[in-house]
Amino acid sequence: MESLLKEGRVFDPPAAFRAQANVGADLYDEAAKDRLAYWGRQAEQLDWFRKWDRVLEWNPPFAQWFVGGKLNACYNCVDRHAAGGRADKPAIIWEGEPGDSATLTYADLLREVTRFAAVLKQLGVNQGDRVAIYMPIIPQTVVAMLACARIGAAHSVVFAGFSPEALAFRINDSGAKVLITADGYWRRGQLLSTKQNANVAVESCPSIETVLVVQRAGNDVAEGWVDGRDRWYHEEALSATGDVPCAELDAEDPLYVLYTSGSTGKPKGALHTIGGYLTHVASTHRAVFDTKESDVFWCTADIAWTTAHSYVVYGPLANGTTIFLYEGAPETPHRGRWWELIAKYRINVLYTAPTAIRTFMKWGAVEPAEFDLTSLRLLGSVGEPINPEAWIWYQTHIGGGRCPIVDTWWQTETGGMMVAPLPGVTPTKPGSATRPLPGIDVAVVDEDGNPVTRGGGYLVVKSPWPGMLRTVWGDDQRYASTYFSKFGPETYFAGDGARLDEDGYLWFLGRVDDVVNVSGHRIGTTEVESALVGHPAVAEAAVIGREHEVKGQAITAFVVLREGNEPSAALEKELKAHVTREIGGLARPEEVRFAPELPKNRAGKILRRLLRDIAEGRELGDTTTLIDPTVVAVLQSHK
Ligand code: WT7
């Protein structure tokens, strides 16, 4: 954090950009004057079947936005554009990893979504049901989500890189009745079978009536195919006919459940509802990305993450934007792939994560310089703090020095961006996400909840906002205790540390809980620990995140073996593979350190701070609270 604290450069919005920007400085004043009226005006940008009676009903910690209003997210993202002059405008431009491609106009999208909705209806999916989606980055994934939204079923999208176990947990927790998956997809030149994983998962998912399979890769899926349960989408679509109108839904009806890791226990399903969420993501997409009618917008996140829910699907499509989707990896077939795609499709706005930028930095500036990146006019960053060096590299080598950079802080739980610059208004400092967005009431507080005006503390949100999660799916108690207990029921505790500088700018300092951020992905240390302890050789495990040059953080696991097992390179490999099987590759420890014991205090709590110091090779802080201070010396000498 040292270099971050010394960062003093300030970049004013380029004059040419400022002159054409969608919003001006008055937006901050307008929102400050009357927050609820401001959000009401943002909501008016959507099409409603019935206008709301009240903007907000706040029974801490439970919020309802646009109470009494009726709308449909699919109608707002598709139908109104297809009917309103954007019928022939591309909605989705997609390129697959092998170089195959597709374009869907808004008229195409409407036809595809309606057909998909008809198939879901035919399979017995009704308003109020849940549908799990386990798909690669293909247009049909977006189509499936919008089809759910159309009929009022909540979707729960699960990352295709997650293991069958992780998928099964999410299906069972949400009680999904249909699982939508694909035969397979390409990643780094390899064909991966989504269907095989789905087969394993649904064996332990009694709620699943149908597995609906979209054809993508054409791989053989005969093995494990269960007639009656498994159906090809393209075959179902032949018999599913008729118009499926957009259901007139309540503003507070569920739109989706998205699982995210926390510091304790199993992943939590963040519930997002229609009216407030769509208002938040559409208005922030418009203001922070300065969205223009002619823009081609590329958010590189996988559709399964919150970033893509809000800024691939709902925000951009609500605004009638053309979105770009890419199925594959950035180095396949070569390290200039992204830049080639930007040049080919004349992409205007790129939204990606610091870990990607650091990877490109490592690869060097040669590849980006080989392609024409002059179509870019704005660059975004999300997922973790961006180090100033990466920020400057991004601005110089990708943005050609002319593109403003928007560093956007938010979370799965917040639904949309909370802290970010307005690119035509807010001066930026490399490494700072700048100020809270208009209508967002953020503060940094100390341990007792008192605001700190300068220096570090906990990031909190002091008033409800439209995109906020409404609860943890099926567990109001957990919602209240996780987010609204540390500082009382009115104050949202984000789990991030932040610092305010002399200009009131926010500098994010990482998580304050036991959550690790690996390449912008949130991983609960307890989940990895449970996976490790589930292995027959492991007695005890403690997992921490240590600083990593490219990934931000990397997972180090300290493992105590059961009697009769010896540390070895083979066992280290086996334990890493075990975590991959249990959770997925993104939770795989970078290193496993075998330890004779773990450092604990007298209450039996593992002192992770010490483990982090050990993993990062630092001087150890206070060790006097340890039951057995000699443990750390042993750990330090072990590797
Ligand atoms: C956590 C949320 C929001 C989409 C991606 C991650 C970290 C996110 C930033 C940023 C510093 C950031 C926080 C947050 N984070 N964006 N611009 N600067 N940190 O969503 O998986 O819900 O993770 O990501 O620690 O709490 P998520």
XYZ file of C-alpha atoms and ligand atoms in Angstrom:
666
model
C 0.000 0.000 0.000
C 3.049 2.211 0.363
C 3.147 3.463 -3.223
C -0.596 3.991 -3.146
C -0.418 6.309 -0.176
C 2.161 8.477 -1.903
C 0.253 8.726 -5.165
C -0.362 12.377 -5.871
C -1.091 12.683 -9.602
C -4.436 14.165 -10.617
C -5.944 13.926 -14.101
C -8.670 16.308 -15.142
C -11.219 15.000 -17.627
C -9.849 15.705 -21.125
C -11.527 18.866 -22.480
C -12.784 17.086 -25.591
C -14.396 14.415 -23.461
C -15.906 16.878 -21.008
C -17.514 18.809 -23.858
C -19.517 15.832 -25.058
C -20.246 14.088 -21.740
C -23.763 12.913 -20.889
C -23.773 14.358 -17.396
C -22.284 17.384 -15.694
C -21.322 18.388 -12.179
C -24.903 19.404 -11.440
C -25.787 15.724 -11.083
C -24.003 15.598 -7.711
C -25.899 18.693 -6.510
C -29.206 17.476 -7.840
C -28.868 14.173 -5.979
C -27.583 15.828 -2.806
C -30.588 18.149 -2.695
C -33.166 15.345 -2.745
C -31.850 11.808 -2.967
C -35.191 10.069 -3.397
C -36.406 12.520 -6.011
C -33.145 11.942 -7.867
C -33.674 8.175 -7.912
C -37.291 8.695 -8.913
C -36.119 10.643 -11.958
C -33.655 7.868 -12.814
C -36.471 5.307 -12.581
C -38.551 7.364 -14.998
C -36.035 6.489 -17.719
C -37.451 2.971 -17.641
C -40.814 1.896 -19.035
C -43.314 1.009 -16.335
C -46.669 -0.726 -16.744
C -47.743 1.053 -13.596
C -45.951 3.891 -11.853
C -44.838 3.448 -8.243
C -46.681 4.948 -5.301
C -43.609 5.529 -3.106
C -39.925 5.659 -4.055
C -38.690 4.000 -0.865
C -40.012 2.076 2.087
C -37.259 1.508 4.645
C -37.771 -0.851 7.536
C -34.140 -1.293 8.497
C -32.453 -3.419 7.352
C -35.150 -4.229 4.772
C -35.757 -1.884 1.860
C -38.411 -1.721 -0.831
C -37.972 0.595 -3.796
C -40.608 1.943 -6.170
C -43.354 0.360 -4.123
C -46.484 -0.409 -6.111
C -44.717 -0.014 -9.447
C -45.070 -2.660 -12.147
C -42.533 -3.379 -14.863
C -40.608 -6.099 -16.656
C -36.814 -6.155 -17.050
C -36.947 -8.019 -20.359
C -39.424 -5.510 -21.747
C -37.029 -2.718 -20.816
C -33.963 -4.489 -22.211
C -35.483 -5.887 -25.403
C -39.076 -5.213 -26.422
C -39.035 -1.459 -26.100
C -35.911 -1.195 -28.263
C -37.143 -3.648 -30.889
C -40.347 -1.626 -31.132
C -38.780 1.786 -30.732
C -36.376 2.270 -33.623
C -33.556 -0.061 -32.607
C -34.958 -3.202 -34.287
C -32.032 -3.417 -36.728
C -29.385 -2.214 -34.303
C -27.019 -4.928 -33.060
C -27.823 -5.846 -29.469
C -25.189 -8.558 -29.138
C -22.015 -9.025 -31.152
C -20.294 -12.242 -30.177
C -17.067 -13.926 -31.079
C -16.213 -17.475 -30.037
C -12.724 -18.545 -29.139
C -12.141 -20.455 -32.388
C -13.101 -17.281 -34.290
C -16.724 -18.100 -35.104
C -19.069 -15.166 -34.628
C -22.688 -14.025 -34.475
C -24.636 -10.777 -34.375
C -28.124 -10.451 -32.940
C -30.060 -7.289 -33.591
C -32.655 -6.143 -31.083
C -35.323 -7.689 -33.346
C -33.368 -10.974 -33.359
C -32.952 -10.793 -29.612
C -36.684 -10.308 -29.121
C -37.426 -13.332 -31.307
C -34.834 -15.502 -29.522
C -35.891 -14.458 -26.044
C -39.569 -15.018 -26.799
C -38.789 -18.479 -28.142
C -36.687 -19.326 -25.117
C -39.427 -18.080 -22.812
C -41.915 -20.310 -24.657
C -39.646 -23.329 -24.058
C -39.378 -22.511 -20.363
C -43.180 -22.224 -20.148
C -43.537 -25.541 -21.945
C -41.243 -27.107 -19.354
C -43.515 -25.872 -16.604
C -41.498 -22.888 -15.402
C -43.800 -20.332 -13.818
C -43.593 -16.885 -12.348
C -41.869 -17.152 -8.954
C -39.788 -20.232 -9.870
C -35.971 -20.371 -9.964
C -33.916 -21.449 -12.959
C -30.198 -22.290 -12.736
C -27.965 -21.355 -15.684
C -24.572 -23.048 -16.105
C -23.321 -21.745 -19.409
C -20.298 -20.431 -21.262
C -20.091 -16.919 -22.725
C -22.452 -17.274 -25.661
C -25.453 -15.168 -26.715
C -27.875 -17.878 -25.559
C -26.767 -17.303 -21.965
C -28.016 -13.730 -22.161
C -31.115 -14.935 -23.999
C -31.833 -17.464 -21.231
C -31.510 -14.824 -18.500
C -33.842 -12.441 -20.298
C -36.321 -15.256 -20.964
C -36.477 -15.891 -17.211
C -36.975 -12.182 -16.595
C -39.733 -12.146 -19.202
C -41.854 -14.745 -17.420
C -40.957 -13.708 -13.875
C -38.731 -16.649 -12.943
C -35.567 -15.744 -11.029
C -32.353 -16.924 -12.616
C -29.286 -18.058 -10.775
C -26.261 -18.094 -13.042
C -23.359 -20.310 -11.985
C -19.840 -19.883 -13.397
C -19.041 -22.674 -15.896
C -15.641 -23.073 -14.224
C -17.264 -24.101 -10.945
C -17.210 -27.754 -9.942
C -20.285 -30.014 -9.920
C -20.319 -29.725 -6.108
C -20.389 -25.934 -6.226
C -23.131 -26.052 -8.857
C -25.197 -28.531 -6.830
C -24.986 -26.351 -3.733
C -26.336 -23.339 -5.625
C -29.120 -25.327 -7.278
C -30.227 -26.813 -3.964
C -30.028 -23.562 -2.058
C -32.112 -21.711 -4.638
C -34.470 -24.643 -5.276
C -34.146 -24.346 -9.047
C -36.465 -26.523 -11.078
C -34.704 -26.309 -14.429
C -30.980 -26.264 -15.155
C -29.950 -24.651 -18.421
C -26.551 -25.718 -19.677
C -24.605 -26.196 -22.908
C -22.922 -29.213 -24.426
C -19.495 -27.607 -24.190
C -17.287 -24.612 -24.931
C -13.747 -23.610 -25.748
C -11.186 -22.257 -23.350
C -7.510 -21.918 -24.264
C -8.007 -24.164 -27.254
C -9.520 -26.911 -25.121
C -13.057 -28.198 -25.474
C -14.686 -28.404 -22.054
C -17.934 -30.255 -21.404
C -20.421 -28.312 -19.342
C -22.932 -31.123 -19.674
C -20.678 -33.695 -17.967
C -20.368 -31.488 -14.884
C -24.105 -30.850 -14.946
C -24.749 -34.615 -14.942
C -22.723 -35.062 -11.779
C -24.307 -32.055 -10.084
C -27.957 -32.902 -10.709
C -27.536 -36.372 -9.224
C -27.772 -34.627 -5.868
C -30.365 -32.021 -6.865
C -33.889 -33.342 -6.248
C -35.545 -30.061 -7.283
C -34.307 -30.321 -10.893
C -37.015 -31.585 -13.247
C -35.311 -30.764 -16.530
C -31.803 -30.188 -17.801
C -32.118 -28.048 -20.900
C -29.074 -28.309 -23.151
C -28.093 -25.595 -25.611
C -25.923 -26.770 -28.477
C -22.691 -24.819 -28.685
C -19.643 -27.004 -29.299
C -21.196 -30.059 -30.921
C -19.327 -32.414 -28.586
C -20.741 -35.847 -27.842
C -23.004 -35.747 -24.804
C -24.464 -39.251 -25.052
C -22.683 -40.366 -21.896
C -24.859 -39.742 -18.868
C -27.779 -38.400 -20.916
C -31.028 -39.194 -19.104
C -34.080 -39.333 -21.357
C -37.022 -37.431 -19.968
C -34.790 -35.316 -17.721
C -32.410 -34.025 -20.397
C -33.685 -32.142 -23.418
C -32.041 -30.314 -26.297
C -33.089 -26.701 -26.470
C -33.309 -26.711 -30.271
C -35.660 -29.695 -30.211
C -37.916 -28.182 -27.551
C -38.028 -24.947 -29.515
C -39.690 -26.742 -32.439
C -42.835 -27.415 -30.442
C -42.837 -24.324 -28.238
C -44.767 -21.748 -30.159
C -46.939 -18.773 -29.545
C -46.234 -15.368 -28.203
C -45.071 -15.086 -24.614
C -45.845 -11.596 -23.396
C -43.773 -9.876 -20.717
C -45.325 -10.580 -17.320
C -46.414 -7.431 -15.478
C -44.281 -7.845 -12.389
C -43.967 -6.041 -9.136
C -40.972 -3.738 -8.710
C -39.977 -5.890 -5.736
C -40.419 -9.279 -7.433
C -37.180 -11.305 -7.658
C -35.039 -10.816 -10.750
C -32.163 -13.060 -9.800
C -30.217 -14.779 -7.062
C -26.440 -14.612 -7.380
C -24.150 -16.497 -5.030
C -21.134 -14.896 -3.475
C -18.610 -15.907 -0.867
C -18.396 -14.436 2.577
C -16.104 -14.787 5.532
C -18.083 -17.595 7.120
C -20.090 -20.581 6.013
C -21.413 -21.462 2.608
C -21.879 -18.961 -0.238
C -24.805 -16.580 0.161
C -27.450 -16.016 -2.484
C -27.814 -12.266 -2.967
C -31.405 -11.539 -4.001
C -31.943 -8.682 -6.433
C -35.370 -7.389 -7.362
C -36.508 -5.762 -10.560
C -37.323 -2.073 -10.223
C -34.573 -0.704 -8.011
C -31.873 -2.872 -9.527
C -32.696 -1.972 -13.111
C -32.883 1.712 -12.216
C -29.483 1.581 -10.551
C -27.632 -0.316 -13.279
C -29.180 1.555 -16.203
C -28.503 4.983 -14.705
C -24.916 4.189 -13.672
C -24.182 2.592 -17.043
C -25.382 5.777 -18.720
C -23.519 8.204 -16.440
C -20.251 6.394 -15.658
C -19.654 4.960 -19.141
C -21.022 8.089 -20.790
C -23.049 5.760 -22.982
C -23.770 6.930 -26.517
C -26.213 5.520 -29.043
C -23.417 4.386 -31.357
C -21.261 2.750 -28.678
C -20.008 -0.803 -28.853
C -19.497 -1.714 -25.212
C -17.255 -4.513 -23.987
C -17.293 -5.649 -20.386
C -14.926 -8.614 -20.257
C -16.377 -10.334 -17.184
C -17.880 -13.791 -17.417
C -21.681 -13.586 -17.509
C -21.819 -15.560 -14.257
C -20.344 -12.691 -12.217
C -22.137 -9.663 -10.868
C -20.070 -7.373 -13.112
C -21.621 -8.951 -16.180
C -25.143 -9.258 -14.785
C -25.156 -5.501 -14.323
C -22.858 -4.236 -17.082
C -23.072 -6.845 -19.820
C -26.746 -7.664 -19.553
C -29.114 -5.415 -17.627
C -27.491 -1.958 -17.639
C -26.351 -1.799 -21.266
C -29.384 -3.538 -22.740
C -31.777 -1.343 -20.733
C -30.035 1.562 -22.484
C -30.306 -0.030 -25.921
C -26.532 -0.383 -26.204
C -24.635 -2.782 -28.466
C -22.730 -5.212 -26.290
C -19.753 -7.314 -27.298
C -19.159 -10.825 -25.922
C -16.021 -12.928 -26.281
C -16.039 -16.589 -25.340
C -12.347 -17.263 -24.906
C -9.128 -16.490 -23.110
C -6.984 -13.366 -23.738
C -3.938 -15.352 -24.925
C -5.799 -17.618 -27.343
C -4.653 -17.940 -30.049
C -2.197 -15.086 -29.330
C -1.499 -12.409 -26.747
C -2.912 -9.629 -28.892
C -6.365 -11.214 -29.060
C -8.251 -8.540 -27.109
C -6.652 -5.705 -29.073
C -7.429 -7.497 -32.305
C -11.080 -7.765 -31.235
C -11.233 -4.084 -30.278
C -9.847 -3.131 -33.689
C -12.104 -5.568 -35.550
C -15.351 -4.494 -33.913
C -14.418 -0.835 -33.320
C -15.123 -1.176 -29.602
C -15.593 2.161 -27.835
C -15.692 1.322 -24.139
C -13.679 -1.393 -22.407
C -14.466 -2.470 -18.835
C -12.084 -4.971 -17.273
C -10.214 -5.947 -14.107
C -6.814 -4.872 -12.730
C -5.577 -8.471 -12.821
C -6.046 -8.510 -16.604
C -4.264 -5.176 -16.935
C -1.339 -6.426 -14.851
C -1.126 -9.543 -17.017
C -0.969 -7.422 -20.182
C 1.609 -5.190 -18.529
C 3.765 -8.233 -17.934
C 3.391 -9.277 -21.559
C 4.535 -5.824 -22.657
C 3.326 -2.939 -24.807
C 4.244 -4.509 -28.142
C 1.006 -6.406 -28.784
C -1.421 -3.556 -28.120
C 0.693 -1.275 -30.317
C 0.159 -3.627 -33.257
C -3.577 -2.950 -33.388
C -5.686 0.097 -34.052
C -7.205 1.017 -30.696
C -8.385 4.484 -31.700
C -12.046 3.497 -31.438
C -11.675 3.391 -27.630
C -12.939 6.483 -25.844
C -13.333 5.322 -22.242
C -11.757 2.644 -20.056
C -13.135 1.061 -16.891
C -11.696 -0.985 -14.050
C -13.432 -3.137 -11.449
C -12.953 -5.978 -9.004
C -10.041 -4.941 -6.815
C -7.905 -1.929 -6.100
C -5.951 -0.921 -9.188
C -2.339 -0.106 -8.495
C -1.233 3.273 -9.887
C 1.354 1.660 -12.195
C -1.317 -0.477 -13.833
C -3.649 2.528 -14.063
C -0.997 4.581 -15.881
C -0.106 1.676 -18.175
C -3.792 1.213 -19.069
C -4.182 4.926 -19.759
C -1.012 5.106 -21.859
C -0.904 1.869 -23.826
C -4.574 1.043 -24.219
C -6.214 4.463 -23.915
C -3.584 6.262 -26.008
C -3.549 8.980 -23.335
C -6.945 10.289 -24.452
C -9.422 8.039 -22.617
C -10.646 8.811 -19.118
C -10.400 5.890 -16.709
C -13.276 5.010 -14.448
C -12.282 2.878 -11.462
C -15.571 1.561 -10.131
C -16.065 0.144 -6.650
C -19.058 -2.027 -5.927
C -20.048 -5.577 -4.969
C -22.385 -8.434 -5.818
C -24.496 -7.165 -2.931
C -24.651 -3.544 -4.058
C -26.039 -4.555 -7.472
C -24.438 -1.617 -9.219
C -21.585 0.850 -8.914
C -21.322 2.849 -5.709
C -18.039 4.737 -5.896
C -16.727 5.865 -9.281
C -15.914 9.061 -11.154
C -18.253 10.733 -13.642
C -15.822 10.736 -16.569
C -16.614 14.209 -17.898
C -16.670 15.778 -14.441
C -14.556 14.121 -11.763
C -10.774 14.545 -11.772
C -9.154 11.139 -11.302
C -6.191 9.970 -9.243
C -4.533 6.705 -10.266
C -5.549 4.079 -7.710
C -8.557 5.899 -6.251
C -12.145 5.117 -7.207
C -12.746 8.815 -6.360
C -16.160 9.766 -4.900
C -19.514 8.161 -4.182
C -21.847 8.366 -7.152
C -24.805 10.761 -7.023
C -27.527 9.373 -4.762
C -25.139 7.052 -2.912
C -24.484 7.757 0.753
C -21.102 6.293 1.656
C -18.831 6.930 4.639
C -15.651 5.655 6.230
C -16.065 4.926 9.933
C -13.952 3.735 12.842
C -14.543 0.646 14.968
C -17.328 2.463 16.884
C -19.053 3.676 13.759
C -17.880 7.273 14.041
C -17.040 8.903 10.732
C -13.368 9.418 10.009
C -12.767 12.448 7.845
C -9.127 11.675 7.076
C -7.367 8.324 7.220
C -8.496 4.725 7.221
C -11.521 2.830 8.468
C -14.439 0.687 7.395
C -16.450 1.464 4.290
C -20.172 1.719 5.080
C -23.308 2.818 3.252
C -25.492 4.967 5.452
C -28.737 4.990 3.470
C -30.427 2.352 1.333
C -29.850 2.498 -2.428
C -31.989 1.071 -5.237
C -29.666 -1.745 -6.391
C -28.992 -3.171 -2.932
C -29.560 -6.837 -2.250
C -32.930 -7.309 -0.571
C -31.903 -10.296 1.505
C -29.829 -13.450 1.480
C -31.972 -15.955 -0.377
C -34.028 -17.855 2.201
C -32.193 -16.367 5.167
C -33.240 -12.909 6.386
C -31.373 -13.521 9.613
C -28.080 -14.044 7.817
C -28.715 -10.917 5.743
C -29.212 -8.859 8.892
C -26.263 -10.313 10.779
C -23.789 -10.195 7.881
C -24.429 -6.698 6.611
C -26.461 -4.802 9.183
C -25.214 -5.720 12.628
C -21.681 -4.387 13.035
C -22.851 -0.769 12.892
C -26.562 -1.279 13.566
C -29.521 -2.062 11.301
C -29.415 1.197 9.332
C -25.796 0.987 8.216
C -24.549 -1.401 5.541
C -21.157 -2.900 6.352
C -19.335 -3.642 3.101
C -16.401 -5.633 4.452
C -13.834 -3.329 2.798
C -11.276 -1.073 4.365
C -10.955 2.399 2.841
C -9.072 5.621 3.369
C -10.274 9.164 2.766
C -7.703 11.661 1.539
C -7.601 15.446 1.926
C -9.869 15.915 -1.124
C -12.447 13.450 0.166
C -11.324 10.813 -2.325
C -11.694 7.144 -1.397
C -8.808 4.692 -1.582
C -9.852 1.091 -1.159
C -7.553 -1.038 0.945
C -8.947 -4.544 0.432
C -11.207 -6.740 2.529
C -11.224 -6.523 6.284
C -12.763 -9.986 6.654
C -11.482 -13.439 5.738
C -12.294 -13.042 2.089
C -9.545 -13.390 -0.485
C -9.664 -11.551 -3.790
C -7.905 -13.665 -6.416
C -7.885 -12.025 -9.827
C -10.994 -10.065 -8.896
C -12.833 -13.189 -7.714
C -14.063 -13.345 -4.202
C -13.207 -16.523 -2.348
C -14.163 -17.264 1.226
C -11.211 -18.743 3.091
C -13.515 -21.015 5.088
C -14.823 -22.612 1.892
C -11.300 -23.572 0.861
C -10.523 -24.718 4.392
C -13.608 -26.956 4.460
C -12.618 -28.448 1.117
C -9.112 -29.198 2.414
C -10.320 -30.675 5.674
C -12.579 -32.929 3.607
C -9.461 -34.647 2.277
C -8.530 -37.827 4.209
C -4.921 -36.727 4.746
C -5.805 -33.370 6.309
C -6.460 -32.746 9.985
C -6.587 -28.955 9.972
C -6.218 -26.163 7.462
C -5.931 -22.386 7.492
C -6.164 -20.398 4.293
C -4.984 -16.855 3.725
C -4.464 -14.524 0.789
C -0.963 -13.280 0.224
C 0.003 -10.437 -2.060
C 0.529 -11.473 -5.660
C 1.941 -9.375 -8.479
C -0.638 -10.351 -11.104
C -3.580 -11.867 -9.244
C -3.698 -9.228 -6.509
C -3.889 -11.984 -3.960
C -2.997 -15.653 -4.143
C -4.183 -18.422 -1.863
C -1.729 -19.970 0.543
C -2.970 -22.942 2.543
C -1.346 -24.018 5.791
C -2.148 -27.660 6.317
C -1.703 -29.921 9.322
C -1.687 -33.566 8.267
C -3.351 -36.462 10.000
C -1.174 -39.011 11.729
C 0.346 -41.398 9.218
C 0.700 -38.873 6.360
C 3.949 -37.272 5.317
C 4.419 -33.931 3.537
C 5.432 -34.409 -0.091
C 5.296 -32.657 -3.447
C 2.853 -35.320 -4.606
C 0.517 -34.641 -1.694
C 0.741 -30.887 -2.308
C -0.342 -31.505 -5.894
C -3.112 -33.826 -4.792
C -4.487 -31.261 -2.312
C -4.537 -28.541 -4.970
C -6.391 -30.877 -7.323
C -8.792 -31.741 -4.518
C -9.761 -28.081 -4.034
C -10.232 -27.707 -7.801
C -12.582 -30.707 -7.787
C -14.513 -29.482 -4.756
C -14.910 -25.804 -5.683
C -13.294 -25.030 -9.012
C -9.973 -23.924 -10.452
C -10.254 -20.365 -9.192
C -10.066 -21.530 -5.563
C -6.989 -23.721 -6.154
C -4.244 -22.778 -3.665
C -1.143 -21.336 -5.246
C 0.904 -22.929 -2.502
C 0.350 -25.492 0.218
C 2.563 -25.278 3.262
C 2.637 -28.264 5.552
C 2.692 -27.270 9.187
C 3.056 -29.263 12.367
C 0.575 -26.926 14.097
C -1.360 -23.729 13.439
C -0.826 -20.575 15.486
C -3.818 -20.083 17.784
C -4.729 -17.754 20.582
C -6.062 -18.882 23.926
C -9.625 -18.904 22.622
C -8.526 -21.380 19.964
C -8.836 -18.870 17.139
C -6.335 -19.213 14.311
C -4.278 -16.040 13.950
C -4.446 -15.444 10.228
C -2.613 -12.157 10.467
C 0.460 -14.067 11.563
C 0.044 -16.583 8.766
C -0.119 -13.739 6.269
C 3.070 -12.271 7.713
C 4.743 -15.652 7.399
C 3.538 -16.200 3.825
C 4.698 -12.743 2.768
C 8.027 -13.148 4.569
C 7.442 -10.173 6.887
C 8.645 -9.450 10.376
C 6.075 -10.850 12.738
C 3.966 -8.551 14.836
C 2.786 -9.290 18.321
C 2.929 -13.017 19.087
C 2.225 -12.800 22.799
C -1.414 -13.857 22.448
C -0.366 -17.246 21.096
C -0.837 -20.314 23.247
C 2.475 -21.588 21.998
C 4.744 -18.869 20.581
C 7.260 -21.448 19.363
C 4.777 -22.547 16.676
C 5.545 -19.559 14.478
C 9.261 -20.206 14.453
C 8.575 -23.723 13.278
C 6.204 -22.437 10.580
C 8.729 -19.902 9.343
C 11.410 -22.539 8.982
C 9.026 -24.920 7.225
C 8.277 -24.815 3.582
C -15.314 -6.879 -3.644
C -16.632 -7.291 -4.237
C -18.005 -5.412 -8.307
C -17.749 -6.409 -9.266
C -16.598 -7.338 -9.073
C -16.406 -7.957 -7.723
C -13.516 -5.558 -4.326
C -14.508 -4.408 -6.339
C -13.219 -2.655 -6.526
C -12.514 -1.466 -6.845
C -11.189 -1.819 -4.938
C -12.823 -3.393 -5.396
C -13.959 -5.122 -2.942
C -15.393 -5.596 -2.868
N -13.626 -4.478 -5.313
N -14.266 -3.316 -7.089
N -12.820 -0.715 -7.917
N -11.516 -1.091 -6.015
N -11.802 -2.965 -4.606
O -17.618 -8.244 -7.051
O -17.155 -10.523 -6.136
O -18.916 -9.063 -5.107
O -16.476 -8.544 -4.842
O -14.380 -6.633 -4.690
O -13.176 -5.760 -1.984
O -15.844 -5.811 -1.561
P -17.604 -9.153 -5.778
